[in-house]
Amino acid sequence: MAKKEGLGWIEWARGWGSIVGEFLFQRIVASHVDNPLPIPPMDGATCIVTGATSGIGLEIARQLAESGAHVVMAVRRPKSAHDLIQKWQSEKGDMGILLNIEVMELDLLSLESVVKFAEAFNALQAPLHALINNAGIFSIGEPQRISKDGYEEHMQVNHLAPTLLSMLLIPSLLRGSPSRIINVSSVMHFVGFVDSEDMNMTSGKTKYSSMLAYSNSKLAQIKFSSMLHKRIPPEANISVVCVNPGIVHTNVARDLPKVIVAGYHLIPYFIFSAQEGSRSSLFAASDPQVPEYCQVLKGDEWPTCALINYDCRPTNASEEAHNLETTRQVWDKTLELIGLPGDALEKLISGEEVACQYQTQNASVDN
Ligand SMILES: NC(=O)c1ccc[n+]([C@@H]2O[C@H](COP(=O)([O-])OP(=O)(O)OC[C@H]3O[C@@H](n4cnc5c(N)ncnc54)[C@H](OP(=O)(O)O)[C@@H]3O)[C@@H](O)[C@H]2O)c1
């Protein structure tokens, strides 16, 4: 739990206060929210859910489909997704409900896979109403790993690749406008700090730990989302929302040491089920007032994007998430790392094609 470079002691201690507070009180704070969350009919809406084979994403995909949405499960293990669809369909078939779900392959550890996915989806010329960037990793206690693209893996899977996906899918999101980009964030962003000159954490300035890497990636995601929210013109009607699902019992804990996992199972009272953890994302994807709330936030002098908490109410991101200077740096650096020009958003909004020219980085770590 070492304090991180770049974050003041008070902010860091406050951040840990928020994490512990969430763990202890989330069930009480969210006690007014029904489980499952009632969702309005979603017929006619197309939603992409990344990481829909496990945990929160699986619940988001299932419930959206059961509400009538056309769901695209964007996953790295298509076979598992097909097995799930078969199971859900056989459960619902008796009631005469035909789920409208399909599977498309997406591996966020490969920017090439992201580009291919976006090209294939955009080629359908179909409207996209909600992109839910849910897939994420938290390789707890694992040594630092660099993707084949040359990026620290938490930063790539949790921030860079979903950001590239959001940007490249803007043509489809415009077709589906009013539409939403929903990014599944975490309370851990409170203890993150992003050094845009060292997003891989390989320079030696900051000692790597999986917890820091995860927290930093989630903060980078909120910072980029805030700039995106601010820069998308109101008439484009694409809302950018981050959500905090709470502390949820999913496969995310699979890398924890066995003794901690055992403890995790002993404290079910405090920890949300995956269905409970899916409520903030489902709320962000379906509540009719979310776009209006996002438009109001645009008027703030320096807003962050909307952040919907695990109790389905708006909440505040960390103080560092509001830091305009580092947020601009994260915006610029992210675009550079994913190979998009600085004016990519403006071009995509005006219907121009934008080439993605990321370059594989020569990064390595000594483990
Ligand atoms: N659980 C919590 O307490 C908690 C708290 C705050 C935020 N979150 C966030 O919630 C989101 C969902 O996590 P979860 O808790 O539901 O964990 P999970 O059960 O481990 O699910 C993560 C999903 O992401 C997918 N994924 C991982 N790497 C991928 C890659 N390279 N390409 C494509 N998909 C990939 C996984 O695919 P496979 O099924 O193939 O492994 C899985 O479907 C994450 O963004 C996480 O950071 C979770």
Short mmCIF file of N, CA and C and ligand atoms in Angstrom, two decimals, residues 51-57 76-77 106-109 134-137 157 184-186 214 218 245-248 250-252 254, ligand 1:
data_model
loop_
_atom_site.label_atom_id
_atom_site.label_comp_id
_atom_site.label_asym_id
_atom_site.label_seq_id
_atom_site.Cartn_x
_atom_site.Cartn_y
_atom_site.Cartn_z
N GLY A 51 -16.16 -7.81 -22.54
CA GLY A 51 -15.95 -8.66 -21.36
C GLY A 51 -17.25 -9.24 -20.85
N ALA A 52 -18.08 -9.76 -21.76
CA ALA A 52 -19.43 -10.22 -21.37
C ALA A 52 -19.46 -11.70 -21.00
N THR A 53 -18.28 -12.31 -20.82
CA THR A 53 -18.26 -13.74 -20.51
C THR A 53 -18.14 -14.02 -19.02
N SER A 54 -18.02 -12.97 -18.22
CA SER A 54 -17.78 -13.20 -16.79
C SER A 54 -18.25 -12.00 -15.97
N GLY A 55 -18.57 -12.25 -14.71
CA GLY A 55 -18.78 -11.18 -13.73
C GLY A 55 -19.81 -10.14 -14.12
N ILE A 56 -19.44 -8.89 -13.97
CA ILE A 56 -20.36 -7.77 -14.18
C ILE A 56 -20.82 -7.71 -15.64
N GLY A 57 -19.91 -7.92 -16.56
CA GLY A 57 -20.24 -7.81 -17.99
C GLY A 57 -21.24 -8.87 -18.43
N ARG A 76 -13.07 -12.12 -25.78
CA ARG A 76 -11.86 -12.78 -26.31
C ARG A 76 -12.06 -14.29 -26.39
N ARG A 77 -13.13 -14.81 -25.77
CA ARG A 77 -13.40 -16.26 -25.84
C ARG A 77 -14.80 -16.47 -26.41
N LEU A 106 -13.02 -9.91 -29.68
CA LEU A 106 -12.27 -8.70 -29.35
C LEU A 106 -11.26 -9.04 -28.26
N ASP A 107 -9.99 -8.84 -28.56
CA ASP A 107 -8.95 -9.03 -27.54
C ASP A 107 -8.31 -7.68 -27.28
N LEU A 108 -8.55 -7.15 -26.10
CA LEU A 108 -8.05 -5.80 -25.79
C LEU A 108 -6.54 -5.76 -25.58
N LEU A 109 -5.92 -6.94 -25.51
CA LEU A 109 -4.45 -6.95 -25.43
C LEU A 109 -3.81 -6.78 -26.79
N ASN A 134 -16.67 -2.58 -20.44
CA ASN A 134 -16.66 -3.22 -19.12
C ASN A 134 -15.41 -4.06 -18.90
N ALA A 135 -14.90 -4.71 -19.95
CA ALA A 135 -13.78 -5.65 -19.77
C ALA A 135 -12.62 -4.96 -19.05
N GLY A 136 -12.02 -5.69 -18.14
CA GLY A 136 -10.88 -5.11 -17.43
C GLY A 136 -10.09 -6.20 -16.73
N ILE A 137 -8.87 -5.86 -16.36
CA ILE A 137 -8.05 -6.82 -15.61
C ILE A 137 -7.48 -6.14 -14.36
N VAL A 157 -5.42 -2.80 -21.35
CA VAL A 157 -6.76 -3.43 -21.34
C VAL A 157 -7.81 -2.50 -20.72
N VAL A 184 -16.65 1.33 -17.40
CA VAL A 184 -16.73 0.78 -16.04
C VAL A 184 -15.42 1.11 -15.31
N SER A 185 -15.54 2.00 -14.35
CA SER A 185 -14.38 2.49 -13.63
C SER A 185 -14.28 1.79 -12.27
N SER A 186 -13.64 2.44 -11.32
CA SER A 186 -13.47 1.82 -10.00
C SER A 186 -13.15 2.89 -8.96
N TYR A 214 -3.35 -0.78 -11.75
CA TYR A 214 -4.81 -0.83 -11.91
C TYR A 214 -5.41 0.55 -11.61
N LYS A 218 -7.42 3.15 -14.22
CA LYS A 218 -8.81 3.58 -14.01
C LYS A 218 -8.89 5.11 -13.93
N PRO A 245 -18.94 0.30 -10.10
CA PRO A 245 -19.87 -0.80 -9.80
C PRO A 245 -19.94 -1.18 -8.33
N GLY A 246 -19.00 -0.67 -7.51
CA GLY A 246 -18.90 -1.13 -6.13
C GLY A 246 -17.84 -2.22 -6.04
N ILE A 247 -17.78 -2.87 -4.89
CA ILE A 247 -16.82 -3.97 -4.72
C ILE A 247 -17.61 -5.27 -4.90
N VAL A 248 -17.24 -6.00 -5.93
CA VAL A 248 -18.13 -7.04 -6.46
C VAL A 248 -17.41 -8.39 -6.52
N THR A 250 -16.46 -11.28 -8.29
CA THR A 250 -16.35 -11.73 -9.67
C THR A 250 -15.02 -12.48 -9.83
N ASN A 251 -14.70 -12.79 -11.06
CA ASN A 251 -13.41 -13.46 -11.32
C ASN A 251 -12.23 -12.51 -11.18
N VAL A 252 -12.50 -11.23 -10.94
CA VAL A 252 -11.40 -10.27 -10.85
C VAL A 252 -10.46 -10.65 -9.70
N ARG A 254 -9.46 -13.59 -9.03
CA ARG A 254 -8.89 -14.94 -9.22
C ARG A 254 -7.38 -14.98 -8.97
N1 LIG B 1 -15.17 -6.77 -9.20
C1 LIG B 1 -14.98 -5.60 -8.62
O1 LIG B 1 -14.97 -5.49 -7.37
C2 LIG B 1 -14.79 -4.37 -9.46
C3 LIG B 1 -14.72 -3.12 -8.81
C4 LIG B 1 -14.54 -1.98 -9.57
C5 LIG B 1 -14.44 -2.07 -10.94
N2 LIG B 1 -14.50 -3.29 -11.54
C6 LIG B 1 -14.38 -3.32 -13.01
O2 LIG B 1 -15.48 -4.04 -13.54
C7 LIG B 1 -15.11 -4.54 -14.83
C8 LIG B 1 -15.55 -5.99 -14.95
O3 LIG B 1 -14.75 -6.77 -14.07
P1 LIG B 1 -15.31 -8.01 -13.25
O4 LIG B 1 -15.17 -7.66 -11.82
O5 LIG B 1 -16.61 -8.43 -13.76
O6 LIG B 1 -14.16 -9.08 -13.55
P2 LIG B 1 -14.14 -10.44 -14.36
O7 LIG B 1 -15.18 -11.37 -13.81
O8 LIG B 1 -12.72 -10.88 -14.30
O9 LIG B 1 -14.54 -10.04 -15.83
C9 LIG B 1 -13.65 -9.34 -16.65
C10 LIG B 1 -14.07 -9.54 -18.10
O10 LIG B 1 -13.10 -8.86 -18.93
C11 LIG B 1 -12.67 -9.76 -19.93
N3 LIG B 1 -11.29 -9.49 -20.38
C12 LIG B 1 -10.16 -9.54 -19.67
N4 LIG B 1 -9.10 -9.31 -20.46
C13 LIG B 1 -9.58 -9.12 -21.72
C14 LIG B 1 -8.99 -8.87 -22.98
N5 LIG B 1 -7.67 -8.80 -23.13
N6 LIG B 1 -9.80 -8.72 -24.05
C15 LIG B 1 -11.13 -8.82 -23.94
N7 LIG B 1 -11.75 -9.08 -22.77
C16 LIG B 1 -10.99 -9.23 -21.67
C17 LIG B 1 -12.75 -11.13 -19.28
O11 LIG B 1 -12.74 -12.13 -20.28
P3 LIG B 1 -12.54 -13.70 -19.91
O12 LIG B 1 -13.89 -14.16 -19.42
O13 LIG B 1 -12.14 -14.28 -21.19
O14 LIG B 1 -11.50 -13.77 -18.84
C18 LIG B 1 -14.05 -11.01 -18.53
O15 LIG B 1 -15.14 -11.27 -19.37
C19 LIG B 1 -13.62 -4.32 -14.96
O16 LIG B 1 -13.38 -3.19 -15.75
C20 LIG B 1 -13.18 -4.07 -13.53
O17 LIG B 1 -12.02 -3.28 -13.45
C21 LIG B 1 -14.67 -4.45 -10.85
#
